[in-house]
Coordinates of C-alpha atoms and ligand atoms in Angstrom, one line a residue:
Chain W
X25 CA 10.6 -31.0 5.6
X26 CA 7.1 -31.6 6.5
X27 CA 5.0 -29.5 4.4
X28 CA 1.3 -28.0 5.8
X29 CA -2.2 -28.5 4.1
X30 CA -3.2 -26.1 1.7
X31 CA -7.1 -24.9 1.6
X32 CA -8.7 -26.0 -2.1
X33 CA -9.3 -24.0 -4.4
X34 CA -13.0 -23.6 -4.6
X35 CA -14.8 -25.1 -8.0
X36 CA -16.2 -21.9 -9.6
X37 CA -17.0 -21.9 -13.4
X38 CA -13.7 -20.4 -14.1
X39 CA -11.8 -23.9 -12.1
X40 CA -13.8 -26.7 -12.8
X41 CA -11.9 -27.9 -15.9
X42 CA -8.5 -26.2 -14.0
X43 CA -9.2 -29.0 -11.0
X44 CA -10.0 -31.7 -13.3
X45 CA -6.9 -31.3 -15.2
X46 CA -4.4 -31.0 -11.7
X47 CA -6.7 -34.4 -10.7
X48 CA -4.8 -36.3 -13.6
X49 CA -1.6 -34.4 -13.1
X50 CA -1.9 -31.8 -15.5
X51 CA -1.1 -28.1 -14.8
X52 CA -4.0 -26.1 -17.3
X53 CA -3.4 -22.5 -18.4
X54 CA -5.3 -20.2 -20.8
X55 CA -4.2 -19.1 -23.9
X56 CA -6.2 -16.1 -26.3
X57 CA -8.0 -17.5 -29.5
X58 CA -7.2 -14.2 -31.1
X59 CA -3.5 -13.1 -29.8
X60 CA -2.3 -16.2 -28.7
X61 CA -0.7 -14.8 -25.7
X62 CA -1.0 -17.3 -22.6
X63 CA -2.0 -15.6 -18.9
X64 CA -2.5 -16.0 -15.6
X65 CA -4.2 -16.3 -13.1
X66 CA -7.4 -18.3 -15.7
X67 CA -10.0 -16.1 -17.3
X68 CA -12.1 -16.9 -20.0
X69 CA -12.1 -13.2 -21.4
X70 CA -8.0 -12.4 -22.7
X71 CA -6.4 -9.6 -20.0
X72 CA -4.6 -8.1 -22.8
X73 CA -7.5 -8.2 -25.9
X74 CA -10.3 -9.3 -24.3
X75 CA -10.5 -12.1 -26.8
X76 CA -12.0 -15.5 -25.8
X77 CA -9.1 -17.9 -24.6
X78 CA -9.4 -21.6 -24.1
X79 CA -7.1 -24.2 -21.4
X80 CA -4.1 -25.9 -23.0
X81 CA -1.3 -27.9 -20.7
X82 CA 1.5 -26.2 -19.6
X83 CA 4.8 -28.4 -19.3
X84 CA 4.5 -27.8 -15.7
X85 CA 8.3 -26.2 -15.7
X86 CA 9.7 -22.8 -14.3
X87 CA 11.6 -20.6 -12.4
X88 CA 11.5 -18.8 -9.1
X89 CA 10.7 -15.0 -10.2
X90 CA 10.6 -14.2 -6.3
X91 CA 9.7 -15.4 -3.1
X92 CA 9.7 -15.2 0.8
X93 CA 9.9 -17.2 4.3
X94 CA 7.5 -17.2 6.4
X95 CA 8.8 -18.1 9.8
X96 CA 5.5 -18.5 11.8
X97 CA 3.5 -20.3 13.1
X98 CA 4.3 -23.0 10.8
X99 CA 7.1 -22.2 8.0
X100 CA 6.1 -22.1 4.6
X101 CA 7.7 -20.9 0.9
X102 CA 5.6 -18.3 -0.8
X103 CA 6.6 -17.7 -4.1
X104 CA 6.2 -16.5 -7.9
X105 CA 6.9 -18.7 -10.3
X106 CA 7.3 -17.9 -14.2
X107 CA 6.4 -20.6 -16.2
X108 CA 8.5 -21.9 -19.2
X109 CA 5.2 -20.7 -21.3
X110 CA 5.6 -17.2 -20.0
X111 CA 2.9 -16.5 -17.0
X112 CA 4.1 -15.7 -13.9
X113 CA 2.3 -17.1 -10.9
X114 CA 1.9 -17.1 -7.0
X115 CA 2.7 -20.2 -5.8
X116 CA 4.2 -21.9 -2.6
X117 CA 7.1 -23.8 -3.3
X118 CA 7.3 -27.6 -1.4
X119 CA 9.6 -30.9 -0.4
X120 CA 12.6 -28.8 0.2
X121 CA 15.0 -27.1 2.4
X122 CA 13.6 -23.4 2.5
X123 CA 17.1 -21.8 3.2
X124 CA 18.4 -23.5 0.0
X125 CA 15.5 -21.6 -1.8
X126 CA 17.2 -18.9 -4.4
X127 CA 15.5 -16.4 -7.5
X128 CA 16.5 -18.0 -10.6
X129 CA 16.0 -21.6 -9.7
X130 CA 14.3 -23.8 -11.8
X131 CA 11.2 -25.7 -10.7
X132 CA 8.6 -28.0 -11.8
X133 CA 4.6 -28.4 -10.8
X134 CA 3.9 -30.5 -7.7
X135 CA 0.2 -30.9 -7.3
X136 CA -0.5 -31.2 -3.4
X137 CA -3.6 -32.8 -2.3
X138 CA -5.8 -30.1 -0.6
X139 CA -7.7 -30.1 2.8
X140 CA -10.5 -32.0 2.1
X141 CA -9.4 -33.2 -1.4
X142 CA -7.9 -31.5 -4.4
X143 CA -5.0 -31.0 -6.0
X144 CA -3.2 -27.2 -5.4
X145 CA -0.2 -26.5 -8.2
X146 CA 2.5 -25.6 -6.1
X147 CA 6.4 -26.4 -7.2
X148 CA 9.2 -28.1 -6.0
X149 CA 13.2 -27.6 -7.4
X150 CA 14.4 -29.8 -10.0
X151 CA 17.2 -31.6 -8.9
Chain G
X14 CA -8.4 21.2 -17.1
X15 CA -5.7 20.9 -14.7
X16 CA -6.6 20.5 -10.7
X17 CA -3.5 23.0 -9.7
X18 CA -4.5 26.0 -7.3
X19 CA -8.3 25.1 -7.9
X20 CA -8.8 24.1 -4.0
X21 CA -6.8 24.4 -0.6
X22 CA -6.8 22.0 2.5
X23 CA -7.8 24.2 5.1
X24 CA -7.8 21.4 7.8
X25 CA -6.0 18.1 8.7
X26 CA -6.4 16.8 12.2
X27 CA -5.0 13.3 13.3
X28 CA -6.3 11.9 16.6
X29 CA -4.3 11.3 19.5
X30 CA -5.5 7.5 20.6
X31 CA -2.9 5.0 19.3
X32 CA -5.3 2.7 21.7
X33 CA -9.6 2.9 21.3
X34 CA -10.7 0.1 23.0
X35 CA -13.6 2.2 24.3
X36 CA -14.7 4.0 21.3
X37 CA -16.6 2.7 18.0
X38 CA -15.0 3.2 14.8
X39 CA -18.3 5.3 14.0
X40 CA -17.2 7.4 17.2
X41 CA -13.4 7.9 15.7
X42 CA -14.8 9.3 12.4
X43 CA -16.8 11.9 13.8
X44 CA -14.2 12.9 16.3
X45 CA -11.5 13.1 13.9
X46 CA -14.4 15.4 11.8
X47 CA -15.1 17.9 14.4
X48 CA -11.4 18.2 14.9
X49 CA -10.7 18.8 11.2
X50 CA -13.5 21.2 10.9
X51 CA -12.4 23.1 14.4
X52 CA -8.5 23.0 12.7
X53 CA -10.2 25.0 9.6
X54 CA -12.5 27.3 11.6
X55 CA -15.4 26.2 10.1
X56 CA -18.4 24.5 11.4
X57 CA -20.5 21.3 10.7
X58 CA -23.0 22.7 8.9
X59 CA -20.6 24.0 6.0
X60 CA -19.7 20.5 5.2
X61 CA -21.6 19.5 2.0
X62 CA -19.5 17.2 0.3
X63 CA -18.6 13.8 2.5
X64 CA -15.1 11.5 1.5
X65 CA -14.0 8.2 2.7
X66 CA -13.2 4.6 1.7
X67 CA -13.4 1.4 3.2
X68 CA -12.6 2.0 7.0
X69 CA -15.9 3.4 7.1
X70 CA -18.5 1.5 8.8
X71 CA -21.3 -0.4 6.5
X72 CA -21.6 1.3 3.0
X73 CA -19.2 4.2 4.2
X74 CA -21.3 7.3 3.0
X75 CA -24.8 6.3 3.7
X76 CA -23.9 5.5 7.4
X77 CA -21.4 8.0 8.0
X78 CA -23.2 10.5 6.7
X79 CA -26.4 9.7 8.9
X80 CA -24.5 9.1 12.1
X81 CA -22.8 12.6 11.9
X82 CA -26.0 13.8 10.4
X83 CA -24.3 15.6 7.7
X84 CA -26.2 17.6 5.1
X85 CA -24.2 16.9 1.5
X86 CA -24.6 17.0 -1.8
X87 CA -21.8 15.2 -3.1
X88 CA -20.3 11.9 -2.0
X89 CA -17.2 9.6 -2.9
X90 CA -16.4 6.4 -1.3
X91 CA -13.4 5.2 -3.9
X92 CA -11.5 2.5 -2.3
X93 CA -7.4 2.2 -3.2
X94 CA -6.6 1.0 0.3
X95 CA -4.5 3.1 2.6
X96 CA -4.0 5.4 -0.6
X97 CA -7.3 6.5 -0.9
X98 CA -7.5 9.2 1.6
X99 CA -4.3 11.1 -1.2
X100 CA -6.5 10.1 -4.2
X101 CA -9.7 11.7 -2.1
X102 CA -8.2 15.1 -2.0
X103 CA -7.9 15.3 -5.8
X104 CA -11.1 13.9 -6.1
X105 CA -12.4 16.4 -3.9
X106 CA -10.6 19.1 -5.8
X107 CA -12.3 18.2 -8.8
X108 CA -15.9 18.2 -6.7
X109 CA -15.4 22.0 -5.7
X110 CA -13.7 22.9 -9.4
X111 CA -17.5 21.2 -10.8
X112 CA -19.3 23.0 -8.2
X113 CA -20.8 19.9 -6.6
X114 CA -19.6 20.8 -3.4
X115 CA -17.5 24.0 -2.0
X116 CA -16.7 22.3 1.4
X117 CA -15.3 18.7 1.8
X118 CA -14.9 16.8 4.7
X119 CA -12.8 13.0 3.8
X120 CA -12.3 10.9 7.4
X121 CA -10.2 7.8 8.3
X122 CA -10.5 5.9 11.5
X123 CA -10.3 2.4 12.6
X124 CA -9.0 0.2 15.8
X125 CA -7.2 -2.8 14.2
X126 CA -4.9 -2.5 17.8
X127 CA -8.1 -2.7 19.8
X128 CA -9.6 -5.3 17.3
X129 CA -6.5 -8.2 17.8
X130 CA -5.9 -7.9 14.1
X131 CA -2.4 -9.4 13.3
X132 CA -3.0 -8.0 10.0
X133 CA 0.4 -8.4 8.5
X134 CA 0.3 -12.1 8.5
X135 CA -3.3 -12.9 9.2
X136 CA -4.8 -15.5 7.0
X137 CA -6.6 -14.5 3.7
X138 CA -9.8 -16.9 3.4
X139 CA -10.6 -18.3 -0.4
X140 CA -13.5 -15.7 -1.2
X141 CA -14.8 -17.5 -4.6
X142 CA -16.4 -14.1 -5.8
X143 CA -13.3 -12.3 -5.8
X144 CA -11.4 -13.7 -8.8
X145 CA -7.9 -13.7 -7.7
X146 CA -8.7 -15.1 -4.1
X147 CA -9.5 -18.6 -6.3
X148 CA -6.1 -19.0 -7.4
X149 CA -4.4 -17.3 -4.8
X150 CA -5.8 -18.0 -1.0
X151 CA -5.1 -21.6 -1.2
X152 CA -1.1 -20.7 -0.6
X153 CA -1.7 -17.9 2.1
X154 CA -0.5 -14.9 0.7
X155 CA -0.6 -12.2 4.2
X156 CA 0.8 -8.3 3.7
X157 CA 3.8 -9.2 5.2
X158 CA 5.3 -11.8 2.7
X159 CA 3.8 -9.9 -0.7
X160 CA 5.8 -7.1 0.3
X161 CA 8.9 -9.5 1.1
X162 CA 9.1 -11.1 -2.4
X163 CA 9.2 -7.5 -3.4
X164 CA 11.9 -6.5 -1.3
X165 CA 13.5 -10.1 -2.3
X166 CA 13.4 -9.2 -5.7
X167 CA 14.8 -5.7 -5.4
X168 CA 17.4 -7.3 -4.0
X169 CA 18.0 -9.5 -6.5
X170 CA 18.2 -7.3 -9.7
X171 CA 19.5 -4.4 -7.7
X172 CA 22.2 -5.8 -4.8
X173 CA 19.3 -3.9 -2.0
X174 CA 20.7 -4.6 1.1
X175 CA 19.0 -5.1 4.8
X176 CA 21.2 -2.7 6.1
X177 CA 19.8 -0.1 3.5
X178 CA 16.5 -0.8 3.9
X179 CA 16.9 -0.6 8.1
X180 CA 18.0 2.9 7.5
X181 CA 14.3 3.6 6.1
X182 CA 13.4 2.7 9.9
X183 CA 16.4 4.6 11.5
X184 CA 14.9 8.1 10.0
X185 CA 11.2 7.2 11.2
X186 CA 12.6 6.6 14.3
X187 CA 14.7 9.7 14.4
X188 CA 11.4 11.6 13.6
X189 CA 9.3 9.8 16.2
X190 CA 11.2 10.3 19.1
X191 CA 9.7 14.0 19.0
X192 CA 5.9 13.0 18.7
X193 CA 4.4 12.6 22.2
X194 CA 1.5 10.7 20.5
X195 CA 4.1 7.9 18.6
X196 CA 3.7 4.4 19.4
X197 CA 7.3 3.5 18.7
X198 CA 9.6 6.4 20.5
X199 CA 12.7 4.7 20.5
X200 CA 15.4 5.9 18.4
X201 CA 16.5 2.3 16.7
X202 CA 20.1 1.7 15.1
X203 CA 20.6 -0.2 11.6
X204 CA 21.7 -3.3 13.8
X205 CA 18.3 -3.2 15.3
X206 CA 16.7 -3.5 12.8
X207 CA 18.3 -6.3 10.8
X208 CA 18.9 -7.8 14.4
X209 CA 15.1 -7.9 15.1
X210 CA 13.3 -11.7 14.2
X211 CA 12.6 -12.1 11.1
X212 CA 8.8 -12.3 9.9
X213 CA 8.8 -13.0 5.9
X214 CA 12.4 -13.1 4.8
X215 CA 13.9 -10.5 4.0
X216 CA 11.6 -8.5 6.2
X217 CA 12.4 -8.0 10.1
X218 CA 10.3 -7.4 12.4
X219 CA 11.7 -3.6 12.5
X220 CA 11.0 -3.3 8.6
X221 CA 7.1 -3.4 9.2
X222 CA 4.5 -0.4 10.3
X223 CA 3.1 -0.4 13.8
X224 CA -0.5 -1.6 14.9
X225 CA -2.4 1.3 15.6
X226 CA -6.1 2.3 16.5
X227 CA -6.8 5.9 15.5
X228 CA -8.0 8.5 12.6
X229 CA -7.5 11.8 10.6
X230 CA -9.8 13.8 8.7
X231 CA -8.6 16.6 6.0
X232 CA -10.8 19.3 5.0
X233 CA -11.0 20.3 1.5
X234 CA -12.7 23.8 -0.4
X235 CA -12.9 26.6 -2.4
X236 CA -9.9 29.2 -2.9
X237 CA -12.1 32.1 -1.7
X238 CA -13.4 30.1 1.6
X239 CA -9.7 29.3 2.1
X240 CA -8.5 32.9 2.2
X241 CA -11.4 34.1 4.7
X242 CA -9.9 31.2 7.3
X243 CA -7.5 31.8 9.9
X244 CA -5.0 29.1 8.8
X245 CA -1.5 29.4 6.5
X246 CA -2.9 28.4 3.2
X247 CA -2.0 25.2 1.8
X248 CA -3.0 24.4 -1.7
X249 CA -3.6 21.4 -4.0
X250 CA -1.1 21.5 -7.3
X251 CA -1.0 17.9 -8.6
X252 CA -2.2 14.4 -8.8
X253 CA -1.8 11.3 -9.8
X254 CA -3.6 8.1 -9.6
X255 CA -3.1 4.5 -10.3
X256 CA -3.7 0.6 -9.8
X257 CA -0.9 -1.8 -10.7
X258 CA -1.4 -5.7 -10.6
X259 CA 0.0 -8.8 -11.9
X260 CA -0.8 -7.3 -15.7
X261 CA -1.9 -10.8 -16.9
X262 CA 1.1 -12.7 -15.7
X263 CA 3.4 -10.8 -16.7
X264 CA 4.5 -9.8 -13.0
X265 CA 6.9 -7.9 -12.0
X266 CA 7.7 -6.3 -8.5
X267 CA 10.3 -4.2 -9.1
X268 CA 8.2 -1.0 -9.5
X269 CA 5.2 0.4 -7.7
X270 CA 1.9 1.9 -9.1
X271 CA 3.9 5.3 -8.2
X272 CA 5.9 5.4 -11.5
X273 CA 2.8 5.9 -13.2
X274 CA 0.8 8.0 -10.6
X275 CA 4.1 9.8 -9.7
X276 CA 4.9 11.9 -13.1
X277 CA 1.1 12.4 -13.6
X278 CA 1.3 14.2 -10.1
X279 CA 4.3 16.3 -11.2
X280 CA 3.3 17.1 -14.5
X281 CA 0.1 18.8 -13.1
X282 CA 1.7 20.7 -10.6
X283 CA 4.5 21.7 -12.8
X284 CA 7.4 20.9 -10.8
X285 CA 10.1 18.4 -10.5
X286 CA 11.3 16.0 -7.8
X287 CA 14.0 18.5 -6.9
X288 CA 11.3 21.0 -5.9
X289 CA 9.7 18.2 -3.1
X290 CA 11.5 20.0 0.5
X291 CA 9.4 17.8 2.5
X292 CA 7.8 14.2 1.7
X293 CA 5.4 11.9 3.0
X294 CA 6.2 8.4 1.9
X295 CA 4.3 5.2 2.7
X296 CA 5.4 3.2 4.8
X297 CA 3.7 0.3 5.6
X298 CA 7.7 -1.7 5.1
X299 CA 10.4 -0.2 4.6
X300 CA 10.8 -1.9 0.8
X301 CA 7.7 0.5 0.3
X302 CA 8.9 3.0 1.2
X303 CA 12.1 2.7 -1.0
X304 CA 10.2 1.2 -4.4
X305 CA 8.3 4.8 -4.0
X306 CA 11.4 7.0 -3.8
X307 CA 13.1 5.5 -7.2
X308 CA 9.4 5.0 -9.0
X309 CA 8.5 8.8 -7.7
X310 CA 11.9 10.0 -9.4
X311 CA 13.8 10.9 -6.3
X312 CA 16.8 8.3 -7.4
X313 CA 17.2 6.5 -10.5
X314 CA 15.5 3.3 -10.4
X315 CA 17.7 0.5 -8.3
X316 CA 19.2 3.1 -6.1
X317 CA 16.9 3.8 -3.5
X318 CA 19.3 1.9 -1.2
X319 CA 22.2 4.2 -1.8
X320 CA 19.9 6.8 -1.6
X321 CA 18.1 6.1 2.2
X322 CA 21.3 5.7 3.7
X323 CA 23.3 7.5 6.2
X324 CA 20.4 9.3 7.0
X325 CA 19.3 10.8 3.9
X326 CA 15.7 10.9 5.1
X327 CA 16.5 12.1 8.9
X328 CA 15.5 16.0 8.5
X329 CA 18.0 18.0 9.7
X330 CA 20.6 15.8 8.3
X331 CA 20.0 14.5 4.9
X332 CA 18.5 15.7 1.5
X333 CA 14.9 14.6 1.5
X334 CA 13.3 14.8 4.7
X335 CA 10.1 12.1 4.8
X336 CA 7.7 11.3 7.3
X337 CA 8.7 13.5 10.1
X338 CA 5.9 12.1 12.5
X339 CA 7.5 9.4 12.1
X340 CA 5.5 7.5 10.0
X341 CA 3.5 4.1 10.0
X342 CA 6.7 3.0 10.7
X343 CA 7.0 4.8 14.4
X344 CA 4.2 7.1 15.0
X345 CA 0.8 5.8 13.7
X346 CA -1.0 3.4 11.2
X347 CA -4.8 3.8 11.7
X348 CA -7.1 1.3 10.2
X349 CA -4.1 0.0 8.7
X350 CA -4.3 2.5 6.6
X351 CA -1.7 5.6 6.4
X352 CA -3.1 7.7 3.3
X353 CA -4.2 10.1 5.6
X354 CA -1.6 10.8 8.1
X355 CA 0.8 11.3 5.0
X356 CA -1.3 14.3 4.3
X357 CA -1.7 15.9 7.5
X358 CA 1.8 15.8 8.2
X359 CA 2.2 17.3 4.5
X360 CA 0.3 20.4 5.9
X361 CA 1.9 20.3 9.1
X362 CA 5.2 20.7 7.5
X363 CA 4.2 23.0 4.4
X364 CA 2.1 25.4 7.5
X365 CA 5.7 25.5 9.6
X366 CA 3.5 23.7 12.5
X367 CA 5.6 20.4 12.4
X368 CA 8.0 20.1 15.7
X369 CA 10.6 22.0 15.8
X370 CA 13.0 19.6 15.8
X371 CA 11.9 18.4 12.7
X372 CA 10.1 21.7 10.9
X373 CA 12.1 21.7 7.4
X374 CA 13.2 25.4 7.1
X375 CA 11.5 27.7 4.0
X376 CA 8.8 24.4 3.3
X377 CA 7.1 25.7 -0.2
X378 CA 7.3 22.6 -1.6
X379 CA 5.6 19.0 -0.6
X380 CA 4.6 15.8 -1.8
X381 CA 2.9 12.8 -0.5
X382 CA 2.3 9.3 -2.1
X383 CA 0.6 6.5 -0.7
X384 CA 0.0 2.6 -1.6
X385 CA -2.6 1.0 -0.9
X386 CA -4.0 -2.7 -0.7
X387 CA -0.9 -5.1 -1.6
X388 CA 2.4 -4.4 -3.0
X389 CA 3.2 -7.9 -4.5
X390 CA 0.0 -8.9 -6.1
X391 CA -2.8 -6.0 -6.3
X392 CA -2.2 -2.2 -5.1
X393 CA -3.6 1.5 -5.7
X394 CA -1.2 4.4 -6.4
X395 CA -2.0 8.0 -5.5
X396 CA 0.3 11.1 -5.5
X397 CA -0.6 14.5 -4.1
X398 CA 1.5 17.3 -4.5
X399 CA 0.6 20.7 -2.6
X400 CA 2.2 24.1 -2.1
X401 CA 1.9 26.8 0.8
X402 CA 0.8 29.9 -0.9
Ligands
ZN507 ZN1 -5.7 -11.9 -26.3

């Protein structure tokens, strides 16, 4: 399975320190200073206090909450995954047989290198 | 202060075209205006309040209000998506209760058809100022595959089944086949629908709205103005507005904006679900149109699949008759937006003006619900319930 180039995600204020972590490997999330709860997608200001929140590493483990074929032009896996730290996020999942694909499965972070450099944290099953 | 009996939709006109290569979208608003206003039997100088959302060329009021060379004193441009044009009539309810305007005109148009838009899987660009777009545009989410991990899901927790979701498209069809102006006449079978290619698994081709150019325009005022028209009187009891996203992380796509917008609607209006005879139900998919059934309260949630089938939505034939225009599904999806059309069919039905094959007998009684922008990660909620007098 042949898997296509994803676009980067731009470097913004709210990425910078996102990219430089999925450069070494790392899948960042934010977690709230003042009710601890991690989220998703990053934002400095908490979506459920409005506290500040700050990036800690994720274990980079999950499982497929949803997801969907897309046939054409060129078949890709777009998915949610929930991480093993709570956040659920969109995702395409990679290096796999799509019709295998199933909700429940578990998966782990597999940066893909980006068109025109940069990693993208998409997922691929654990065996 | 409650919204209920405080204004009446005195007009609702759809346009014909299905196909505008020929006409600006400018030219589609003010056409789908004049036929509003001629509907009502009023005139273009009585408009003083002006309604619309983002189909509307440039910054919506400010050039549509100059190119039809309106004379208003109250505007609103809120933007839900294709549910804005329901959440506009309450909003224009609560303009006339105020006093900022006593007659409003809201208008849709647009020519996606005309345009070459494949919008259901056209490609979202990264747009750094829009914060989601960041994380999100890098793995191509398109309207067609958001609304398929819904539909995936539902499946999932609930055992949802192709087959129950193809009936969705069996009643449109069975509704279309009556409506001269429908793109998709053809009365379609369960096996053609789960039969047709797949586009974002679990959704066939037959599960998605048409591509249509077109327009509507609904005309909104005061109970007096409404009882010196000409026109069976239709009036606003209930609404409900709303905007579910991905709360944080903590995502789940089992339930549309609708369960939150839908008992605000019915509260207002002071009835129940069993007291809907007639409903206009988005349909954009068919998973859309089933999430809104059980979220609305027509069937306990997870049922909606038992509930659409065997023709439970076919008028004539089952319970809850629903978009007997046929829908975005069949007849019409303007702008790729069907807010409006779910309202003028509303008032079609609730006047006794819908065709007769499809008129629901003694319609008191009727609700319509619309969701705009995107199912599976961002969308808008808004529930109108209205009553003929
Ligand atoms: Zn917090």
């Amino acid at each position: 399975m042949t898997d296509r180039k994803l676009a980067a995600i731009p470097e913004t204020t709210d990425s910078a320190e996102f990219l430089a972590g999925a450069r070494e490997g790392r899948l960042l999330i934010r977690r709230c200073t003042a009710c601890h709860k991690p989220h998703w997608y990053p934002r400095p200001v908490c979506p459920f206090c409005f506290g500040n929140t700050e990036w800690e590493a994720a274990s980079g483990e999950g499982v497929i909450y949803s997801f969907s074929i897309q046939r054409k032009p060129a078949a890709y896996a777009m998915a949610y995954v929930t991480l093993a730290e709570g956040p659920t996020m969109m995702t395409n999942i990679v290096g796999c047989d799509f019709d295998a694909l199933r909700i429940g499965q578990k998966v782990k972070v597999a940066f893909s290198e980006a068109e025109g450099g940069g990693m993208v944290p998409t997922f691929t099953p654990l065996p | 202060m409650s919204i209920k009996g405080q204004a009446y939709i005195v007009g609702a006109w759809e346009h014909p075209t299905r196909k505008a290569p020929d006409k600006s979208v400018a030219e589609l608003h003010a056409e789908c205006a004049r036929g509003a206003l001629q509907d009502a039997g009023l005139g273009k100088h009585d408009v003083d309040g002006y309604f619309c959302a983002g189909d509307a060329p440039g910054m919506g009021p400010l050039n549509m209000v100059d190119y039809m060379n309106l004379r208003v004193r109250h505007v609103d441009s809120t933007d839900i998506g294709g549910s804005s044009y329901i959440a506009l009539v309450a909003h224009a309810t609560q303009a006339i209760m105020a006093g900022k305007c006593n007659v409003a005109l809201i208008t849709l148009a647009g020519r996606p058809r005309s345009e070459g838009q494949h919008t259901g899987t056209a490609v979202r660009v990264v747009n750094p100022a829009v914060p989601d777009s960041v994380w999100e545009a890098s793995f191509t989410p398109n309207t067609a595959n958001l609304y398929a991990m819904c539909a995936m899901r539902h499946m999932h927790e609930y055992g949802t089944t192709s087959e129950q979701l193809a009936w969705i498209k069996v009643a449109a069809s069975h509704h279309a086949q009556y409506n001269p102006h429908a793109m998709l006449r053809d009365v379609v079978t369960v096996e053609d629908v789960v039969n047709s290619p797949m586009v974002a698994d679990p959704l066939h081709r037959l599960d998605c709205c048409v591509i249509s150019d077109g327009g509507g325009a609904l005309i909104v005022t005061r109970p007096d103005i409404a009882r010196g028209l000409k026109r069976p009187l239709v009036r606003v009891m209930g609404a409900g507005e709303a905007v579910k996203g991905q709360m944080g992380g903590d995502v789940d796509l089992t339930y549309s904006a609708a369960k939150w917008s839908g008992p605000a609607a019915f509260a207002e209006a002071g009835v129940t679900p069993a007291d809907i005879k007639y409903a206009s139900i988005y349909d954009s998919f068919t998973i859309t149109v089933l999430m809104q059934l059980e979220d609305l309260g027509f069937c306990p949630k997870g049922r909606g699949g038992a509930f659409v089938s065997d023709g439970n939505l076919i008028s004539g034939v089952g319970k809850l008759p629903f978009n007997t225009d046929g829908g975005g599904l069949c007849n019409n999806h303007p702008a790729n937006r069907g807010g409006i059309t779910k309202v003028i069919e509303a008032v079609r039905q609730l006047r006794g003006e819908a065709h007769p094959k499809v008129q629901v007998p003694n319609c008191d009684v009727a609700l319509a619900h619309g969701t705009g922008g995107l199912l599976g990660s961002r969308h808008g909620g808004a529930t109108l319930i209205m009553e003929r007098e």
